[in-house]
Coordinates of C-alpha atoms in Angstrom, one line a residue:
M119 CA 18.4 -25.4 -24.9
T120 CA 18.7 -24.6 -21.2
N121 CA 21.8 -23.1 -19.7
R122 CA 22.5 -22.8 -16.0
I123 CA 24.4 -19.5 -15.8
S124 CA 27.4 -19.0 -13.5
F125 CA 27.5 -15.5 -12.1
V126 CA 31.2 -15.6 -12.1
R127 CA 31.2 -15.9 -15.9
L128 CA 28.6 -13.1 -16.2
L129 CA 30.3 -10.7 -13.8
P130 CA 32.5 -8.8 -16.2
V131 CA 29.6 -8.3 -18.7
L132 CA 27.2 -7.3 -16.0
A133 CA 29.6 -4.9 -14.5
F134 CA 30.3 -3.2 -17.8
I135 CA 26.6 -2.9 -18.7
A136 CA 25.7 -1.7 -15.3
L137 CA 28.4 1.0 -15.2
V138 CA 28.0 2.3 -18.8
A139 CA 24.3 1.8 -19.5
F140 CA 22.6 2.1 -16.1
L141 CA 24.7 4.5 -14.0
F142 CA 26.3 6.7 -16.6
G143 CA 23.5 6.6 -19.1
N144 CA 20.5 7.0 -16.8
A145 CA 21.3 8.3 -13.3
G146 CA 21.4 11.9 -12.5
F147 CA 20.5 13.4 -15.8
G148 CA 16.8 14.1 -16.4
D149 CA 14.6 17.0 -15.4
V150 CA 11.7 15.6 -13.4
T151 CA 10.0 19.0 -12.8
G152 CA 6.3 18.9 -13.4
V153 CA 5.8 15.5 -11.7
K154 CA 2.8 15.6 -9.3
T155 CA 3.9 15.0 -5.7
G156 CA 2.4 15.4 -2.3
A157 CA -1.0 15.1 -0.6
D158 CA -3.9 17.2 -1.9
F159 CA -7.1 17.7 0.1
R160 CA -8.7 20.2 -2.2
G161 CA -11.9 19.0 -3.6
L162 CA -12.2 15.9 -1.4
P163 CA -15.9 15.2 -0.9
E164 CA -17.3 15.0 2.6
V165 CA -18.0 11.4 3.7
A166 CA -21.4 10.4 4.7
Y167 CA -23.2 7.1 5.4
P168 CA -26.9 6.3 5.8
K169 CA -28.1 5.2 9.2
A170 CA -27.3 1.5 9.8
S171 CA -26.6 -0.6 12.8
M172 CA -23.0 -1.2 11.6
V173 CA -22.3 2.6 11.4
I174 CA -21.5 4.0 14.9
D175 CA -21.7 7.7 15.2
V176 CA -19.4 8.7 18.0
T177 CA -21.5 11.7 18.8
A178 CA -24.7 9.7 19.2
A179 CA -26.0 7.7 22.2
P180 CA -24.6 6.0 24.1
Y181 CA -21.2 7.6 23.5
L182 CA -22.2 11.3 23.1
A183 CA -18.8 12.7 22.2
R184 CA -19.0 16.5 22.0
G185 CA -16.5 17.3 19.3
D186 CA -16.5 21.0 20.5
G187 CA -12.8 21.2 21.3
V188 CA -13.6 22.1 24.9
H189 CA -15.0 19.0 26.6
D190 CA -12.8 15.9 27.0
D191 CA -14.0 13.2 24.6
T192 CA -11.4 10.5 25.6
D193 CA -13.8 8.2 27.5
A194 CA -16.6 8.5 24.9
I195 CA -14.3 7.6 22.0
Q196 CA -12.5 4.8 24.0
R197 CA -15.9 3.2 24.9
A198 CA -16.9 3.3 21.2
L199 CA -13.6 1.8 20.1
F200 CA -14.0 -1.0 22.7
D201 CA -17.5 -1.8 21.5
M202 CA -16.6 -2.0 17.8
M203 CA -13.4 -4.0 18.0
G204 CA -13.3 -6.8 15.5
S205 CA -17.0 -6.5 14.6
H206 CA -16.6 -5.2 10.9
R207 CA -18.2 -1.9 11.9
L208 CA -17.5 1.7 11.1
L209 CA -16.8 4.3 13.8
Y210 CA -17.8 7.6 12.2
F211 CA -16.6 11.0 13.4
P212 CA -18.8 14.0 12.2
K213 CA -16.9 17.3 11.7
G214 CA -15.6 18.8 14.9
V215 CA -12.6 18.9 17.2
Y216 CA -12.4 16.0 19.6
L217 CA -10.2 16.7 22.6
I218 CA -8.4 13.7 24.2
S219 CA -6.1 13.5 27.2
K220 CA -4.7 10.0 27.0
T221 CA -3.9 7.3 24.4
L222 CA -6.9 5.8 22.6
L223 CA -6.3 2.0 22.6
W224 CA -7.5 -0.7 20.2
S225 CA -7.9 -4.0 22.0
K226 CA -7.6 -7.7 21.2
T227 CA -11.0 -8.4 22.7
N228 CA -14.3 -6.7 22.1
S229 CA -17.0 -5.8 24.6
S230 CA -18.5 -9.3 24.3
G231 CA -15.2 -10.8 25.5
K232 CA -14.5 -12.4 22.2
D233 CA -11.2 -12.3 20.3
A234 CA -10.9 -9.5 17.8
W235 CA -8.8 -10.1 14.7
G236 CA -8.8 -6.6 13.3
K237 CA -11.5 -5.5 10.8
N238 CA -11.8 -2.0 12.3
F239 CA -12.7 1.1 10.3
L240 CA -12.5 4.7 11.6
C241 CA -13.6 7.5 9.3
G242 CA -14.1 11.2 9.6
Q243 CA -16.6 13.3 7.7
S244 CA -13.9 15.6 6.5
A245 CA -10.1 15.2 6.4
E246 CA -9.6 18.9 7.4
G247 CA -12.7 19.4 9.4
T248 CA -12.6 16.3 11.6
V249 CA -9.8 16.8 14.2
L250 CA -8.6 14.7 17.1
R251 CA -6.6 17.1 19.3
L252 CA -4.4 16.2 22.2
K253 CA -4.8 18.3 25.3
D254 CA -1.9 20.7 25.9
G255 CA 0.8 19.5 28.2
T256 CA -0.3 15.8 28.3
F257 CA 2.7 13.9 26.8
T258 CA 5.6 16.0 28.1
N259 CA 8.3 13.3 28.4
S260 CA 10.2 13.2 25.1
A261 CA 12.3 10.3 26.3
E262 CA 9.2 8.1 26.6
P263 CA 6.9 9.0 23.8
Q264 CA 3.2 8.1 23.8
S265 CA 0.6 8.1 21.0
M266 CA -2.7 9.7 20.6
M267 CA -4.0 6.5 19.2
W268 CA -2.5 3.0 19.2
C269 CA -4.1 0.6 16.7
G270 CA -2.9 -2.8 17.9
G271 CA -0.1 -5.2 17.0
F272 CA -0.3 -8.2 19.3
G273 CA 2.7 -10.3 18.5
S274 CA 1.4 -12.1 15.4
A275 CA 0.5 -11.1 11.9
D276 CA -3.2 -11.6 12.1
W277 CA -4.6 -8.2 12.8
F278 CA -6.4 -7.8 9.4
H279 CA -8.1 -5.1 7.4
N280 CA -7.9 -2.0 9.5
Y281 CA -8.5 1.5 8.3
V282 CA -8.1 5.1 9.5
E283 CA -9.4 7.6 7.0
N284 CA -10.3 11.3 6.7
L285 CA -9.0 12.5 10.1
T286 CA -6.6 15.1 11.3
F287 CA -4.4 14.2 14.4
D288 CA -3.2 17.4 16.1
V289 CA -0.8 16.8 19.0
G290 CA -1.5 20.2 20.6
K291 CA 1.0 22.3 22.5
N292 CA 3.7 21.4 24.9
N293 CA 3.6 17.7 24.0
P294 CA 7.2 16.9 23.0
G295 CA 6.6 13.2 23.8
A296 CA 3.5 12.9 21.5
I297 CA 3.2 10.4 18.6
A298 CA 0.1 11.2 16.5
L299 CA -0.9 7.7 15.3
Q300 CA 0.6 4.3 15.7
F301 CA -1.1 2.3 13.0
Y302 CA -1.0 -1.5 12.4
S303 CA -2.7 -3.8 9.9
N304 CA -1.9 -7.1 8.2
N305 CA -2.6 -8.3 4.6
S306 CA -4.8 -5.3 3.9
G307 CA -5.3 -2.0 5.6
A308 CA -4.8 1.7 5.0
V309 CA -4.3 5.2 6.3
R310 CA -6.0 7.5 3.8
N311 CA -6.6 11.2 3.6
C312 CA -5.1 12.0 7.0
R313 CA -3.2 14.9 8.4
F314 CA -0.7 14.8 11.3
L315 CA 0.1 18.2 12.8
A316 CA 2.6 19.4 15.5
D317 CA 3.8 22.9 16.4
A318 CA 7.3 23.7 17.5
T319 CA 6.6 22.7 21.1
S320 CA 5.3 19.2 20.3
G321 CA 5.7 16.1 18.4
S322 CA 8.0 13.0 18.4
I323 CA 6.6 11.1 15.4
G324 CA 3.7 11.9 13.1
L325 CA 2.8 8.4 11.7
D326 CA 4.5 5.5 13.4
L327 CA 4.4 2.2 11.6
G328 CA 7.5 0.8 13.3
H329 CA 6.2 0.4 16.8
R330 CA 5.5 -3.4 16.4
D331 CA 7.0 -6.2 14.3
M332 CA 5.3 -7.7 11.2
N333 CA 3.3 -4.5 10.4
G334 CA 1.8 -4.7 6.9
P335 CA 1.3 -5.1 4.1
L336 CA -0.6 -1.8 4.1
L337 CA -1.2 1.4 2.2
V338 CA -0.7 5.0 3.2
R339 CA -2.3 7.3 0.6
N340 CA -2.8 11.1 0.4
C341 CA -1.5 12.0 3.8
E342 CA 0.6 15.0 5.1
V343 CA 2.8 15.3 8.2
V344 CA 3.7 18.8 9.4
G345 CA 6.2 19.2 12.3
F346 CA 7.4 16.4 14.6
E347 CA 11.0 15.2 15.1
R348 CA 10.4 12.5 12.5
G349 CA 7.5 12.6 10.1
I350 CA 7.1 8.9 9.3
N351 CA 8.8 6.0 11.0
T352 CA 8.9 2.5 9.6
A353 CA 10.9 -0.5 10.9
R354 CA 11.5 -4.3 11.1
A355 CA 11.9 -6.7 8.2
V356 CA 8.3 -7.6 7.3
N357 CA 5.6 -7.2 5.9
G358 CA 6.0 -4.3 3.6
Q359 CA 4.3 -0.8 3.4
T360 CA 3.3 1.2 0.3
F361 CA 2.9 5.0 0.2
E362 CA 1.5 7.3 -2.4
W363 CA 1.0 11.1 -2.4
I364 CA 2.7 12.0 0.8
T365 CA 3.8 15.4 2.1
L366 CA 6.5 15.9 4.8
R367 CA 7.2 19.4 6.1
N368 CA 9.1 21.0 8.9
Q369 CA 10.5 17.9 10.6
T370 CA 13.4 18.6 13.0
K371 CA 15.4 15.3 12.7
L372 CA 14.2 13.3 9.7
G373 CA 11.4 13.4 7.2
F374 CA 11.0 9.6 6.5
D375 CA 13.0 7.2 8.7
N376 CA 13.1 3.6 7.6
E377 CA 14.8 1.1 9.9
G378 CA 14.8 -2.1 7.9
Q379 CA 11.3 -2.4 6.3
A380 CA 10.4 -3.0 2.7
I381 CA 9.1 0.4 1.5
S382 CA 7.5 1.5 -1.8
V383 CA 6.8 5.2 -2.3
R384 CA 5.4 7.3 -5.2
G385 CA 4.7 11.0 -5.2
L386 CA 6.6 12.2 -2.1
L387 CA 6.9 16.0 -1.4
S388 CA 9.3 17.0 1.3
E389 CA 10.2 20.5 2.4
N390 CA 12.7 20.3 5.2
S391 CA 16.0 21.5 6.7
V392 CA 16.8 17.9 7.5
P393 CA 17.2 14.8 5.3
A394 CA 14.0 13.9 3.5
I395 CA 14.8 10.1 3.8
R396 CA 17.0 7.9 5.9
S397 CA 16.8 4.2 5.2
Y398 CA 18.7 1.0 5.8
G399 CA 16.0 -1.4 4.6
F400 CA 14.7 -1.9 1.1
F401 CA 13.5 1.4 -0.3
C402 CA 11.9 2.2 -3.6
L403 CA 11.1 5.9 -4.4
V404 CA 9.7 7.2 -7.7
E405 CA 8.5 10.6 -8.6
A406 CA 9.5 12.9 -5.7
K407 CA 10.3 16.5 -5.1
L408 CA 12.7 17.0 -2.1
T409 CA 13.3 20.7 -1.3
G410 CA 15.8 21.7 1.3
R411 CA 15.4 24.7 3.6
S412 CA 17.9 26.5 5.7
G413 CA 20.3 23.9 7.2
A414 CA 19.7 21.3 4.5
E415 CA 22.9 22.4 2.7
K416 CA 25.0 20.0 4.9
W417 CA 22.9 16.9 4.2
P418 CA 22.0 14.7 1.3
A419 CA 18.3 14.6 0.5
V420 CA 18.3 10.8 0.6
I421 CA 20.5 8.7 2.9
N422 CA 21.0 5.0 2.4
Y423 CA 23.2 3.3 5.0
N424 CA 24.0 0.1 6.9
G425 CA 23.8 -2.2 3.9
G426 CA 20.4 -1.0 2.8
K427 CA 19.2 -1.1 -0.8
I428 CA 17.6 1.8 -2.6
Y429 CA 16.1 2.4 -6.0
L430 CA 15.2 6.0 -7.0
R431 CA 13.5 7.3 -10.2
D432 CA 12.5 10.8 -11.3
I433 CA 13.7 12.6 -8.1
E434 CA 14.1 16.3 -8.1
T435 CA 16.2 17.8 -5.2
S436 CA 17.1 21.3 -4.4
D437 CA 19.2 23.2 -1.8
Y438 CA 20.7 20.0 -0.3
A439 CA 24.5 19.1 -0.3
R440 CA 23.8 16.3 -2.8
A441 CA 20.8 14.2 -3.9
I442 CA 22.0 10.8 -2.4
G443 CA 24.4 9.8 0.3
D444 CA 24.8 6.0 -0.1
V445 CA 27.2 4.3 2.4
V446 CA 27.6 0.8 3.7
T447 CA 28.6 1.7 7.2
P448 CA 26.0 1.8 10.0
D449 CA 27.4 5.3 10.8
W450 CA 24.9 7.2 8.8
S451 CA 26.7 10.5 9.5
A452 CA 29.4 9.3 7.2
V453 CA 27.3 10.8 4.4
T454 CA 28.3 14.3 5.4
R455 CA 32.0 13.4 4.6
I456 CA 31.3 12.4 1.0
T457 CA 32.9 14.8 -1.5
G458 CA 32.1 15.1 -5.2
E459 CA 30.2 12.5 -7.1
D460 CA 31.4 9.3 -5.4
K461 CA 28.7 7.2 -7.2
I462 CA 27.5 8.2 -10.6
G463 CA 24.2 10.0 -10.3
S464 CA 24.4 10.6 -6.6
L465 CA 25.3 14.2 -6.7
G466 CA 22.0 15.3 -8.4
P467 CA 20.2 17.6 -8.2
H468 CA 18.0 15.6 -10.6
V469 CA 18.0 11.8 -10.5
R470 CA 16.5 10.0 -13.5
E471 CA 17.4 6.5 -12.2
Y472 CA 19.7 5.3 -9.4
C473 CA 20.1 2.0 -7.8
S474 CA 22.5 0.9 -5.0
Q475 CA 23.4 -2.2 -6.9
S476 CA 23.7 -3.2 -10.6
P477 CA 20.6 -4.8 -12.2
T478 CA 20.5 -8.5 -13.1
T479 CA 19.9 -9.6 -16.7
A480 CA 19.9 -13.0 -18.3
F481 CA 20.2 -11.7 -21.8
P482 CA 21.6 -8.3 -23.0
A483 CA 18.9 -5.7 -22.2
S484 CA 18.4 -2.0 -21.3
L485 CA 18.8 -1.6 -17.6
E486 CA 16.4 1.2 -17.3
S487 CA 12.9 0.5 -15.8
L488 CA 10.1 0.1 -18.3
R489 CA 8.5 3.4 -17.5
L490 CA 5.1 2.0 -18.2
P491 CA 2.4 4.8 -18.3
I492 CA 0.9 5.2 -14.9
E493 CA -2.8 5.9 -14.7
E494 CA -4.6 7.2 -11.6
P495 CA -7.7 5.4 -10.4
P496 CA -10.9 7.0 -11.6
A497 CA -12.6 9.3 -9.1
V498 CA -15.1 7.7 -6.8
P499 CA -18.6 8.6 -7.8
V500 CA -20.4 10.4 -5.0
H501 CA -24.2 9.9 -4.9
P502 CA -26.5 11.2 -2.2
T503 CA -26.9 8.6 0.5
S504 CA -30.7 8.9 0.1
S505 CA -30.3 7.3 -3.4
W506 CA -28.2 4.3 -2.2
A507 CA -29.7 0.9 -2.2
N508 CA -29.1 -0.7 1.2
V509 CA -29.2 -4.4 0.6
D510 CA -30.8 -4.9 4.1
E511 CA -33.8 -3.0 3.0
F512 CA -34.3 -5.5 0.2
G513 CA -34.3 -8.4 2.8
A514 CA -30.6 -9.3 3.0
D515 CA -29.5 -10.7 6.4
P516 CA -26.5 -8.6 7.7
T517 CA -25.6 -11.3 10.2
G518 CA -24.7 -13.8 7.5
E519 CA -26.8 -16.5 8.9
R520 CA -29.1 -17.1 6.0
D521 CA -28.8 -16.9 2.2
S522 CA -29.1 -13.3 1.0
S523 CA -28.5 -13.9 -2.7
A524 CA -32.0 -13.1 -3.9
A525 CA -32.3 -10.0 -1.8
I526 CA -28.9 -8.7 -3.0
Q527 CA -29.9 -9.3 -6.6
K528 CA -33.0 -7.2 -6.0
A529 CA -30.9 -4.3 -4.7
M530 CA -28.6 -4.6 -7.7
D531 CA -31.6 -4.5 -10.1
S532 CA -33.2 -1.6 -8.2
G533 CA -31.8 1.1 -10.5
A534 CA -29.6 2.6 -7.8
S535 CA -26.0 3.6 -8.8
T536 CA -24.6 2.8 -5.3
I537 CA -25.3 -0.5 -3.5
F538 CA -24.5 -0.5 0.2
F539 CA -23.5 -3.6 2.2
P540 CA -23.5 -2.6 5.9
G541 CA -23.0 -6.1 7.2
S542 CA -21.8 -9.6 6.3
Y543 CA -23.7 -11.8 4.0
S544 CA -24.1 -15.4 3.0
L545 CA -24.6 -16.2 -0.7
E546 CA -25.6 -19.5 -2.1
S547 CA -26.1 -18.4 -5.7
T548 CA -24.2 -15.9 -7.9
V549 CA -25.3 -12.2 -8.0
T550 CA -25.0 -10.4 -11.3
I551 CA -23.9 -6.7 -11.2
P552 CA -25.7 -4.7 -13.9
G553 CA -24.0 -1.9 -15.9
R554 CA -26.0 0.8 -14.2
V555 CA -24.3 0.1 -10.8
E556 CA -21.2 2.3 -10.4
R557 CA -20.3 1.7 -6.7
I558 CA -20.5 -1.3 -4.4
L559 CA -19.6 -0.2 -0.9
G560 CA -19.1 -2.3 2.3
L561 CA -17.8 -1.5 5.8
G562 CA -15.3 -4.3 5.9
G563 CA -17.8 -7.1 6.1
M564 CA -17.6 -10.6 4.8
I565 CA -19.3 -12.0 1.7
D566 CA -19.9 -15.7 1.4
Y567 CA -17.6 -16.8 4.2
F568 CA -18.0 -20.5 3.3
A569 CA -17.6 -19.9 -0.4
K570 CA -20.9 -21.6 -1.5
A571 CA -21.6 -19.5 -4.6
K572 CA -18.4 -19.4 -6.6
P573 CA -18.4 -16.8 -8.0
D574 CA -20.3 -14.5 -5.6
F575 CA -20.6 -11.8 -8.2
R576 CA -20.6 -11.8 -12.0
I577 CA -19.8 -8.7 -14.0
V578 CA -20.7 -9.1 -17.7
E579 CA -22.5 -5.9 -18.8
D580 CA -20.5 -3.2 -20.6
A581 CA -20.7 0.3 -19.3
S582 CA -18.9 3.6 -20.0
S583 CA -18.6 4.4 -16.3
P584 CA -16.1 2.6 -14.1
L585 CA -17.3 0.2 -11.4
H586 CA -15.9 0.8 -7.9
I587 CA -15.9 -2.1 -5.4
E588 CA -14.8 -1.0 -1.9
H589 CA -14.2 -2.2 1.7
F590 CA -14.8 -5.9 2.0
A591 CA -12.7 -8.1 4.3
Y592 CA -13.6 -11.3 2.5
V593 CA -15.2 -12.2 -0.8
H594 CA -14.6 -15.9 -0.5
G595 CA -16.5 -17.0 -3.6
G596 CA -14.7 -14.5 -5.7
M597 CA -15.8 -12.7 -8.9
E598 CA -16.1 -13.4 -12.5
I599 CA -15.4 -10.6 -15.0
D600 CA -16.4 -10.9 -18.7
T601 CA -16.5 -7.3 -19.8
D602 CA -14.1 -4.6 -20.9
R603 CA -15.5 -2.2 -18.3
T604 CA -13.0 -0.4 -16.1
I605 CA -13.1 -1.9 -12.6
V606 CA -11.6 -0.5 -9.4
F607 CA -11.0 -2.7 -6.4
R608 CA -10.3 -0.6 -3.3
S609 CA -9.6 -2.3 0.1
V610 CA -11.0 -5.7 -0.9
A611 CA -9.4 -8.8 0.5
D612 CA -9.4 -12.5 -0.2
C613 CA -11.2 -12.1 -3.5
D614 CA -10.2 -14.3 -6.3
L615 CA -10.9 -13.2 -9.9
R616 CA -11.8 -15.2 -13.0
F617 CA -11.8 -13.6 -16.4
G618 CA -13.7 -14.3 -19.6
E619 CA -12.5 -13.5 -23.1
R620 CA -14.1 -10.0 -23.2
A621 CA -12.2 -8.9 -20.1
S622 CA -8.9 -9.0 -22.1
K623 CA -9.4 -5.4 -23.2
G624 CA -10.4 -4.1 -19.8
H625 CA -8.6 -1.8 -17.3
L626 CA -8.2 -2.9 -13.7
F627 CA -7.1 -0.8 -10.7
F628 CA -6.1 -2.6 -7.5
E629 CA -5.7 -0.3 -4.4
D630 CA -5.0 -2.4 -1.3
F631 CA -6.1 -5.7 -2.7
V632 CA -5.6 -9.3 -1.6
T633 CA -6.0 -12.3 -3.9
H634 CA -4.7 -15.7 -4.9
R635 CA -3.3 -16.7 -8.4
L636 CA -4.1 -13.7 -10.5
A637 CA -4.2 -14.9 -14.2
L638 CA -4.3 -11.9 -16.5
K639 CA -4.7 -12.1 -20.2
G640 CA -4.3 -8.8 -22.2
Q641 CA -5.6 -6.4 -19.5
R642 CA -3.9 -3.2 -18.5
V643 CA -3.5 -3.2 -14.7
W644 CA -2.4 -0.6 -12.2
A645 CA -1.9 -1.8 -8.6
R646 CA -1.0 -0.1 -5.3
Q647 CA -0.3 -2.5 -2.4
L648 CA -1.0 -5.8 -4.0
N649 CA -0.8 -8.9 -1.8
V650 CA -1.0 -12.3 -3.4
E651 CA -0.7 -15.4 -1.1
N652 CA -0.8 -18.9 -2.5
E653 CA 1.5 -21.8 -3.3
G654 CA 2.2 -22.1 -7.0
T655 CA 2.1 -19.3 -9.7
H656 CA 1.0 -16.0 -8.1
I657 CA 0.6 -13.7 -11.1
E658 CA 0.5 -14.6 -14.8
N659 CA 0.6 -11.7 -17.2
D660 CA -0.1 -13.1 -20.7
G661 CA 0.2 -10.3 -23.2
G662 CA -1.0 -7.5 -20.9
E663 CA 0.5 -4.5 -19.2
L664 CA 1.0 -4.7 -15.4
W665 CA 2.3 -1.9 -13.2
V666 CA 2.6 -2.5 -9.4
L667 CA 3.7 -0.2 -6.6
G668 CA 4.3 -2.4 -3.6
Y669 CA 3.9 -6.2 -4.3
K670 CA 4.0 -8.6 -1.4
T671 CA 3.7 -12.4 -1.6
E672 CA 3.8 -15.4 0.7
R673 CA 4.7 -19.1 0.0
G674 CA 6.6 -20.6 -2.9
G675 CA 5.8 -20.8 -6.6
T676 CA 6.5 -18.4 -9.4
L677 CA 5.7 -14.9 -8.3
L678 CA 5.5 -13.3 -11.7
D679 CA 5.2 -15.2 -15.0
T680 CA 5.3 -12.7 -18.0
R681 CA 4.6 -14.1 -21.5
G682 CA 2.9 -13.4 -24.7
Q683 CA 4.9 -10.2 -25.3
G684 CA 3.6 -8.8 -22.1
A685 CA 5.1 -6.0 -20.0
S686 CA 5.4 -6.1 -16.2
E687 CA 6.9 -3.4 -13.9
I688 CA 7.2 -4.1 -10.2
L689 CA 8.3 -1.1 -8.1
G690 CA 9.1 -2.4 -4.7
G691 CA 7.9 -5.2 -2.5
F692 CA 9.1 -8.6 -1.4
S693 CA 8.5 -12.2 -1.0
Y694 CA 7.9 -13.4 2.5
T695 CA 8.9 -17.0 1.6
T696 CA 7.2 -19.1 4.3
T697 CA 6.9 -22.4 2.4
A698 CA 8.3 -24.2 -0.7
G699 CA 10.9 -21.8 -1.9
K700 CA 12.4 -24.5 -4.1
L701 CA 9.1 -25.2 -5.8
A702 CA 9.6 -22.9 -8.9
P703 CA 11.6 -19.9 -10.2
M704 CA 10.7 -16.6 -8.6
F705 CA 10.4 -14.9 -12.0
V706 CA 9.6 -16.5 -15.4
T707 CA 9.9 -14.3 -18.5
D708 CA 9.1 -15.6 -22.0
R709 CA 9.8 -13.1 -24.8
S710 CA 8.4 -10.2 -22.7
N711 CA 9.5 -7.0 -21.0
V712 CA 10.1 -7.0 -17.3
F713 CA 11.5 -4.6 -14.7
A714 CA 11.3 -5.6 -11.0
Y715 CA 12.8 -4.1 -7.9
F716 CA 11.9 -6.8 -5.5
H717 CA 13.6 -8.8 -2.7
E718 CA 13.0 -11.7 -0.4
V719 CA 12.8 -12.4 3.4
C720 CA 12.9 -16.0 4.5
F721 CA 13.3 -17.3 8.1
N722 CA 12.6 -21.0 7.5
G723 CA 15.7 -22.0 5.6
D724 CA 13.8 -22.7 2.4
P725 CA 14.2 -19.6 0.2
F726 CA 13.9 -19.4 -3.6
I727 CA 16.9 -21.1 -5.2
E728 CA 16.1 -20.3 -8.9
L729 CA 15.4 -16.6 -9.1
I730 CA 15.0 -16.1 -12.8
R731 CA 14.1 -18.3 -15.8
E732 CA 14.1 -16.4 -19.0
M733 CA 13.4 -17.5 -22.6
N734 CA 14.2 -15.5 -25.7
G735 CA 12.7 -17.9 -28.3
K736 CA 16.1 -19.5 -29.0
E737 CA 17.4 -20.5 -25.6
T738 CA 16.5 -20.6 -21.9
K739 CA 18.7 -19.2 -19.2
T740 CA 18.4 -19.7 -15.5
L741 CA 19.9 -17.5 -12.7
E742 CA 20.2 -18.9 -9.2
R743 CA 20.6 -17.5 -5.7
G744 CA 24.2 -16.5 -5.0
N745 CA 24.7 -15.7 -8.7
A746 CA 22.0 -13.1 -9.2
H747 CA 19.4 -10.9 -7.4
T748 CA 16.1 -9.3 -8.3
A749 CA 16.7 -5.8 -7.0
P750 CA 16.5 -4.9 -9.8
Y751 CA 15.9 -7.5 -12.5
A752 CA 15.5 -6.3 -16.1
A753 CA 14.4 -8.2 -19.2
R754 CA 13.6 -7.0 -22.7
M755 CA 11.7 -8.7 -25.5
P756 CA 14.1 -9.9 -28.2
K757 CA 13.9 -7.9 -31.5

């Protein structure tokens, strides 16, 4: 039996459930002390790479940057950036202080005059020991801020797979117009293990992701911002940005300022005399500690305004006027005029769950999130570079012009635990990854661009140690997994996965991962910044457990199909519906548990019409646009 539900008929029931069960029962009552928040640089291993043509040491010839904090290294670094643009190479900064005196620019063309499409990777030896410092008194005009480094954004969303990692950006003294980093990447990309520092005389924005339209999807992980007027700025409507383990401290205007973007955050630590968050986009925040300092007593910790939507879970606030100021008006200062608990749960100081609008349900259900257990990715194994197996040394061709399958298999079978891919490689037959291998590391190169192997890699051997696969811009032949071994995919793009029966008991971690049609059966999966782009079903979770922080999709087709008594929890993200919105329901749930805080952006006039199709074993209900939403959507398996 199929019923097409009228939202008008559901409204009284939904309103009652929302007010009683969600707001009164859940928001504002739970002690979230003890939750891990903020960036942590203790114990991070120093990063090293073996000598390879695709690893550019900025201190080596012909660049010869000094890194002594005295000599100006601007020209040396700029020349190295220009030479590496779009070439799938790594620009490596040994420990030191690199003094600069103007903006370091990423370019749309490389030194050969060819178009660059991203694929740029900057990495320091040590997050705290590798410092880019702006010369004192360089960017003095606060009305016209300038950045230490501008990472592109050229008017279209095709600046792919860019990374800035393990660096400190220090804006120096007397630079009130200084922005530390303006980062940009599409589909995949990340800022990891970075610090952005400003003293009281300097700093406009620490990390600026709102400087160009269509920035993302991307990941910011384990980063801290100290000082600046605004710590982090995000803006525009697409393409979504995900944050985890972030510290904001000593900002003078706002900690995190979101001007319209789709944002997902976990593990935020803010210590400020100003609001920790101001947002009018689509904001999801879980597990945060927001501590007010002198002056914070007149502000809410979190401000939602101008028709924005927020979802908060497990937020601890202290020494603010209230936890949440949630107003519809574009006049965000209206939050200072709120008295008492105008919305249930908004006063705080502890927020268990709060949402700016009532959840949608098809059948009676708890309106809380699922609270699936969240596991952290296993630590990356660090082996001496002298023990790595460089596939080039086994005869692989890093230019990708000839088949390297046999050579790569030799490297895999060499007994090494880390296999290094410094270039891009053509494969015409499948390579098997043995259980002894613990880490497969690239520099953003391409594997099997023409997809001749299918799959490129096969993982079938069981092993007690996890397998880490990192930094590949394309793996066009994909991978086959038929083992219950734990596997971590970190900054891997365009890699389709095929699973055998033995994979159903495995654990998967996706951190900054791009794929198409992800068909899961029984696995436990944790994803941070997951981007699935295809027409048709995007993710099928059959009997597994799926947790996602920041899910971005493109094109029509069901975005999440949960069945077989599975459990799926989507914390933030959105559909950029560019084609075929009418093709299928956005969410299909068949006798399973689902919680999704998710929305849609569509500029082509063809958005999803059917948002939810849910089956409880006796009947099917359908919720359509105009009568429902998915921010959030909750479903529970019938008892």
